[in-house]
mmCIF file of C-alpha atoms in Angstrom:
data_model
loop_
_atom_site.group_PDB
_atom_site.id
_atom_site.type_symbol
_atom_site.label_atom_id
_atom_site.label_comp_id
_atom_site.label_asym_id
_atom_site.label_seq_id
_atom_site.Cartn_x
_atom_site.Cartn_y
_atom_site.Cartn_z
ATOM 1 C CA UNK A 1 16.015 -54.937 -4.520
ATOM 2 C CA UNK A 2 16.201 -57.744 -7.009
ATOM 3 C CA UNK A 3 17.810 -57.283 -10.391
ATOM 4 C CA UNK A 4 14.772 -56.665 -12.836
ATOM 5 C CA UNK A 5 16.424 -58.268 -15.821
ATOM 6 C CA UNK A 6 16.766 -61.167 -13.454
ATOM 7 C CA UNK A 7 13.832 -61.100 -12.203
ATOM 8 C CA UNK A 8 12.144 -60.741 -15.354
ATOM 9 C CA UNK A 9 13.995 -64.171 -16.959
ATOM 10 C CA UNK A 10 12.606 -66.039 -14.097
ATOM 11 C CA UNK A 11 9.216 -64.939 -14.090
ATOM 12 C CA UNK A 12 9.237 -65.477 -17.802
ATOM 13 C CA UNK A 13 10.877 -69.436 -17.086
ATOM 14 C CA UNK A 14 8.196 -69.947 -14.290
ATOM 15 C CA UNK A 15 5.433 -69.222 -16.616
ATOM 16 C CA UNK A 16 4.571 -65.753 -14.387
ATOM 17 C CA UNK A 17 2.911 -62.870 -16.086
ATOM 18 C CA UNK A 18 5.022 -60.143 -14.436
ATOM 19 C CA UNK A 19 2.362 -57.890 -14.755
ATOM 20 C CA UNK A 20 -0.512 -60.134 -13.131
ATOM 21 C CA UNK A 21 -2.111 -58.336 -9.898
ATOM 22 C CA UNK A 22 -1.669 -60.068 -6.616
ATOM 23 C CA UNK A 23 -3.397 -59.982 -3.156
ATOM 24 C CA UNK A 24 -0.518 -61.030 -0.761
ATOM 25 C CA UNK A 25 -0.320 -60.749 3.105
ATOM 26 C CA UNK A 26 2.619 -59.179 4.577
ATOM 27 C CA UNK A 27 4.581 -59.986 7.688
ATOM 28 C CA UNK A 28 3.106 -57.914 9.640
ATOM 29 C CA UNK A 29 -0.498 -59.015 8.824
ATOM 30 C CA UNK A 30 -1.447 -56.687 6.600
ATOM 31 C CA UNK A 31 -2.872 -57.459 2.972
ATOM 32 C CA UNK A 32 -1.309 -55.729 -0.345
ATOM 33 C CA UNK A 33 -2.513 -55.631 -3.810
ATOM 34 C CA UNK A 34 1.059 -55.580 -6.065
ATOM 35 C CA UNK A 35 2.031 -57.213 -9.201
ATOM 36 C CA UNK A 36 4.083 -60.208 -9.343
ATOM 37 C CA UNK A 37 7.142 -58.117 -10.636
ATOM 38 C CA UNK A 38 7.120 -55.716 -7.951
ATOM 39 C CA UNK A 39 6.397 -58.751 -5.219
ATOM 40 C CA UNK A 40 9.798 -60.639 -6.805
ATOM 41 C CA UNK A 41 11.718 -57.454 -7.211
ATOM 42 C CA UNK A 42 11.188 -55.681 -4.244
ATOM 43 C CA UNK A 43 9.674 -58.302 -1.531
ATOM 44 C CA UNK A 44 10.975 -61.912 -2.140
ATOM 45 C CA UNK A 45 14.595 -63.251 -2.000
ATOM 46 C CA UNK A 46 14.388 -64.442 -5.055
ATOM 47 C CA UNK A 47 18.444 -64.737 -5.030
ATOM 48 C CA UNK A 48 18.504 -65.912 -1.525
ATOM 49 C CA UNK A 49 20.157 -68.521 -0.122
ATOM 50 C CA UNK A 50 17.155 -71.395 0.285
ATOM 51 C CA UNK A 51 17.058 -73.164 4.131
ATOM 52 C CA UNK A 52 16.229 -76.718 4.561
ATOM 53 C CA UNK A 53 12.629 -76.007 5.161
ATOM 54 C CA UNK A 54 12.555 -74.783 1.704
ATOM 55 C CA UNK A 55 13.830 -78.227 0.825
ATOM 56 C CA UNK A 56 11.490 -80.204 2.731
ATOM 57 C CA UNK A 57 8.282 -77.593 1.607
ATOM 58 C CA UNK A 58 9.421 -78.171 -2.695
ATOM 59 C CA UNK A 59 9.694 -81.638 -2.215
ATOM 60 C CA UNK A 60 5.851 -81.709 -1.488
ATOM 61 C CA UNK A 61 5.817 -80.477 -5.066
ATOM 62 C CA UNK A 62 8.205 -82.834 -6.531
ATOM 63 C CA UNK A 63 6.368 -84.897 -9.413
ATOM 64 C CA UNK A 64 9.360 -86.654 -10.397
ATOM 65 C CA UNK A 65 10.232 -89.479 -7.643
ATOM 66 C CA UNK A 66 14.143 -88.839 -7.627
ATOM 67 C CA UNK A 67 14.044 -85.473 -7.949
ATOM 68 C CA UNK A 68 11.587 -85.757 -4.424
ATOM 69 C CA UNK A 69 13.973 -88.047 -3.015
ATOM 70 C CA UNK A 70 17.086 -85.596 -3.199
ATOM 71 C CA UNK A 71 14.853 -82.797 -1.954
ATOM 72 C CA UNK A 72 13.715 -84.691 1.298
ATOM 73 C CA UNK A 73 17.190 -85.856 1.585
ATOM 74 C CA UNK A 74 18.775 -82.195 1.594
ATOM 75 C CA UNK A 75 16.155 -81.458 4.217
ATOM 76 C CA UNK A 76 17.034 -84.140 6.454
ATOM 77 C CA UNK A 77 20.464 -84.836 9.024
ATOM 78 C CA UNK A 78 21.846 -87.332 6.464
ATOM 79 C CA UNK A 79 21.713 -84.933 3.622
ATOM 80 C CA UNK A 80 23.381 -81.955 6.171
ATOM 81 C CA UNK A 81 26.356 -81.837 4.090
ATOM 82 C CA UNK A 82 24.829 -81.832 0.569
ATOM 83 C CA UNK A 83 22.829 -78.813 1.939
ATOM 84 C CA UNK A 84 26.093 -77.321 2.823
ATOM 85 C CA UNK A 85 27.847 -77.760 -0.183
ATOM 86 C CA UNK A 86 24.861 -75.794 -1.633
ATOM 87 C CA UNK A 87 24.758 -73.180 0.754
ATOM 88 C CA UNK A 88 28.880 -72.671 0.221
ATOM 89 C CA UNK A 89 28.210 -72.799 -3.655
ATOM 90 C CA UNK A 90 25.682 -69.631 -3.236
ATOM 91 C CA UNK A 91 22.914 -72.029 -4.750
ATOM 92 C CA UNK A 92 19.482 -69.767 -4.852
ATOM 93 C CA UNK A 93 16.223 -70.340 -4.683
ATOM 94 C CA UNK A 94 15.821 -69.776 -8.470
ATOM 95 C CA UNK A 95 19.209 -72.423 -8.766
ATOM 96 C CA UNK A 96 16.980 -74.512 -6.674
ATOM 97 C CA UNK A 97 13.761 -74.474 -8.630
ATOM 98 C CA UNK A 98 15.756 -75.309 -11.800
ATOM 99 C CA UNK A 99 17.622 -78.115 -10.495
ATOM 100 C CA UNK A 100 14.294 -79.597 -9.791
ATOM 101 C CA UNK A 101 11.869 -78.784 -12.498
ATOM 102 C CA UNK A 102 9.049 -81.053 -11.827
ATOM 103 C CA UNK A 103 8.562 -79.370 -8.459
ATOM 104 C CA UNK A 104 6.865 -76.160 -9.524
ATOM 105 C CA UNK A 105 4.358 -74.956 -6.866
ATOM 106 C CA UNK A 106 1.702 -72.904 -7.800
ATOM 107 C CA UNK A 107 2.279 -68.922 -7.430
ATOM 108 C CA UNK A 108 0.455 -68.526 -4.230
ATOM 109 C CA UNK A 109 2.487 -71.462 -2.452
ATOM 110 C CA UNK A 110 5.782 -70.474 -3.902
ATOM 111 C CA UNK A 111 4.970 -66.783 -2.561
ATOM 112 C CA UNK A 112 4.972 -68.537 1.018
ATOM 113 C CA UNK A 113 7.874 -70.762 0.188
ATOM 114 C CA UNK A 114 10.517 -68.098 -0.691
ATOM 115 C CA UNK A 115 11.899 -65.243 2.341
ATOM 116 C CA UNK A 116 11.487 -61.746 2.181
ATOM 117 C CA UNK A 117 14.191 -59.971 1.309
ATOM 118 C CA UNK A 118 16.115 -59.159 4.909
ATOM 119 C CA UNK A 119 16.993 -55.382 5.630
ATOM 120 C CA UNK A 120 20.915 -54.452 4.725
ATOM 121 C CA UNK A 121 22.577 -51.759 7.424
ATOM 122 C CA UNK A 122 24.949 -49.468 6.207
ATOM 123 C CA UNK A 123 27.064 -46.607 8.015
ATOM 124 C CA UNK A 124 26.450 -43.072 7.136
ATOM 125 C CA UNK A 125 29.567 -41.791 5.234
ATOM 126 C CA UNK A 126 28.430 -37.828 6.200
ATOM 127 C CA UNK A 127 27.838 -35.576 8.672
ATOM 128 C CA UNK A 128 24.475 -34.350 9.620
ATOM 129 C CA UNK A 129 26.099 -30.804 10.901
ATOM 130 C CA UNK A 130 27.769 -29.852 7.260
ATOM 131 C CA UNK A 131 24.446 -32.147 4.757
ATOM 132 C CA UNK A 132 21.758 -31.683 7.143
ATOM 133 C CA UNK A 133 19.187 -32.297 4.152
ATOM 134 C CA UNK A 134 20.878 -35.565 3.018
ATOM 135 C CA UNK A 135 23.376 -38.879 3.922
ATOM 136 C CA UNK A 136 25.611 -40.029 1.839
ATOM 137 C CA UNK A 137 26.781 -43.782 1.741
ATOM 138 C CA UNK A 138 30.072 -45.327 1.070
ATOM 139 C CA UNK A 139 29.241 -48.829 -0.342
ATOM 140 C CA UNK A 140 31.294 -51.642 -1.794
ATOM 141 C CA UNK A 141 29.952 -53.456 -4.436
ATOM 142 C CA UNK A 142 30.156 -57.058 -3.414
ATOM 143 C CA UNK A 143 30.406 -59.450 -6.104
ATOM 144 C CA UNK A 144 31.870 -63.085 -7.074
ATOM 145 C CA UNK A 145 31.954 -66.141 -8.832
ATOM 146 C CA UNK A 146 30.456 -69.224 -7.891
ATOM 147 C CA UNK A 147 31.751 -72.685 -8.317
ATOM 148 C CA UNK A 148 30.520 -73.509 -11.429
ATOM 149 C CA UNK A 149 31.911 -69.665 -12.812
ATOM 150 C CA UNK A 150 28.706 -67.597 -13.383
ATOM 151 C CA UNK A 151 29.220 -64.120 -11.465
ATOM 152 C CA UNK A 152 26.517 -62.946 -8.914
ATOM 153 C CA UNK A 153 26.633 -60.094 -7.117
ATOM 154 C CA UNK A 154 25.181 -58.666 -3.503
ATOM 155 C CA UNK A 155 21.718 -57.767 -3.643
ATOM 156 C CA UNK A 156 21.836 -54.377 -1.994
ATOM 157 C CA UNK A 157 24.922 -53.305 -3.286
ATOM 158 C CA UNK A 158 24.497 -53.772 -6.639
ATOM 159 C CA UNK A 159 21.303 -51.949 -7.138
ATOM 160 C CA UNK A 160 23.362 -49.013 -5.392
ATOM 161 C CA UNK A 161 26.378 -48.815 -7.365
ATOM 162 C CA UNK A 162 23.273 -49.325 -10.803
ATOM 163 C CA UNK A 163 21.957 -45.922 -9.733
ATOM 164 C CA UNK A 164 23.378 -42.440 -11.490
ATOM 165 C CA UNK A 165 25.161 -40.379 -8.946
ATOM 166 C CA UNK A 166 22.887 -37.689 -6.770
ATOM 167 C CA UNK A 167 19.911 -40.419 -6.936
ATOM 168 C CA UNK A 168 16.927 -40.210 -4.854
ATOM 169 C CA UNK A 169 15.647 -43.034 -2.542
ATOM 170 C CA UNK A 170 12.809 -43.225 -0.169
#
C-alpha cells in the first residue's frame, strides 16, 4: 500500500479529488468502481520506479518543447544512461511528473500510464503446528536516502512496521 499522506499531497498537486468515483478495468479484465484515493493507495505504484515506456507515453503529453525533448530522449538508446542515473537515484513516477510539469495527462490516461503495485513475498516467521489460527511475519523496514537527501522508504514494509502490534489484515 501507498502512504496516504503521500498519496494525498499528490492527488492534491495533480488537481485529483481523492474522493471522485472511478470506473477502472483491472488486469485481469474485470471493471471496478473505486475512488481515486483508494485506486493510488492501494492499486497504482505511485512510488514506483517509472520504465522507459513511461518516458516515451508522458512525452506525448509534454506541452513544453524541451521538457518533450528530454522525455523522448530518456526513452530512447542515446538517453540509456540518463534513464539509469534516474533509476539508481530512486526517481518515481510522482518525481517524474514534477520534473516535467507541462506533461500532465488526463486521469484516465495517467491511470494506464502508471504500474500496479507488484505483489511483495515474505517468509512466515511461525509455525502452523503451535498458531494454527494465525502467521506471524518478521519484516525489516527498508528505508534510505536518495541522492538529493529526502528519505523514502519500501512500500510494503513500511505500511507493516505503521500498523499497532496484533493487527488484522485480509
Amino acid at each position: 500500500r501507498n502512504d496516504m499522506a503521500e498519496v494525498e499531497k499528490f492527488l492534491q498537486w495533480y488537481g485529483i479529488e481523492a474522493d471522485s468515483t472511478l470506473r477502472v478495468r483491472l488486469q485481469d479484465g474485470r471493471a471496478e468502481v473505486t475512488t481515486a484515493r483508494r485506486l493510488f493507495v492501494n492499486v497504482l505504484d505511485l512510488f514506483g520506479p517509472p520504465s522507459t515506456k513511461f518516458y516515451e507515453k508522458l512525452s506525448e503529453f509534454a506541452t513544453d518543447g524541451n521538457e518533450r525533448l528530454l522525455l523522448e530522449r530518456l526513452s530512447s538508446k542515446e538517453g540509456k544512461r540518463q534513464a539509469t542515473k534516474r533509476r539508481e537515484a530512486m526517481v518515481t513516477f510522482v518525481d517524474t511528473l514534477k520534473d516535467f510539469p507541462s506533461a500532465r495527462p488526463p486521469l484516465e490516461k495517467l491511470i494506464e500510464l502508471i504500474t500496479p503495485i507488484k505483489p511483495r513475498i515474505y517468509s512466515i516467521a511461525s509455525s502452523q503446528k503451535l498458531h494454527p489460527n494465525h502467521v506471524e511475519l518478521l519484516v525489516v523496514e527498508v528505508g534510505w536516502q536518495t541522492p538529493s537527501g529526502e528519505q523514502r522508504w519500501g512500500l510494503a514494509s513500511h505500511f507493516l512496521a505503521g500498523l499497532p502490534v496484533g493487527a488484522e489484515i485480509t
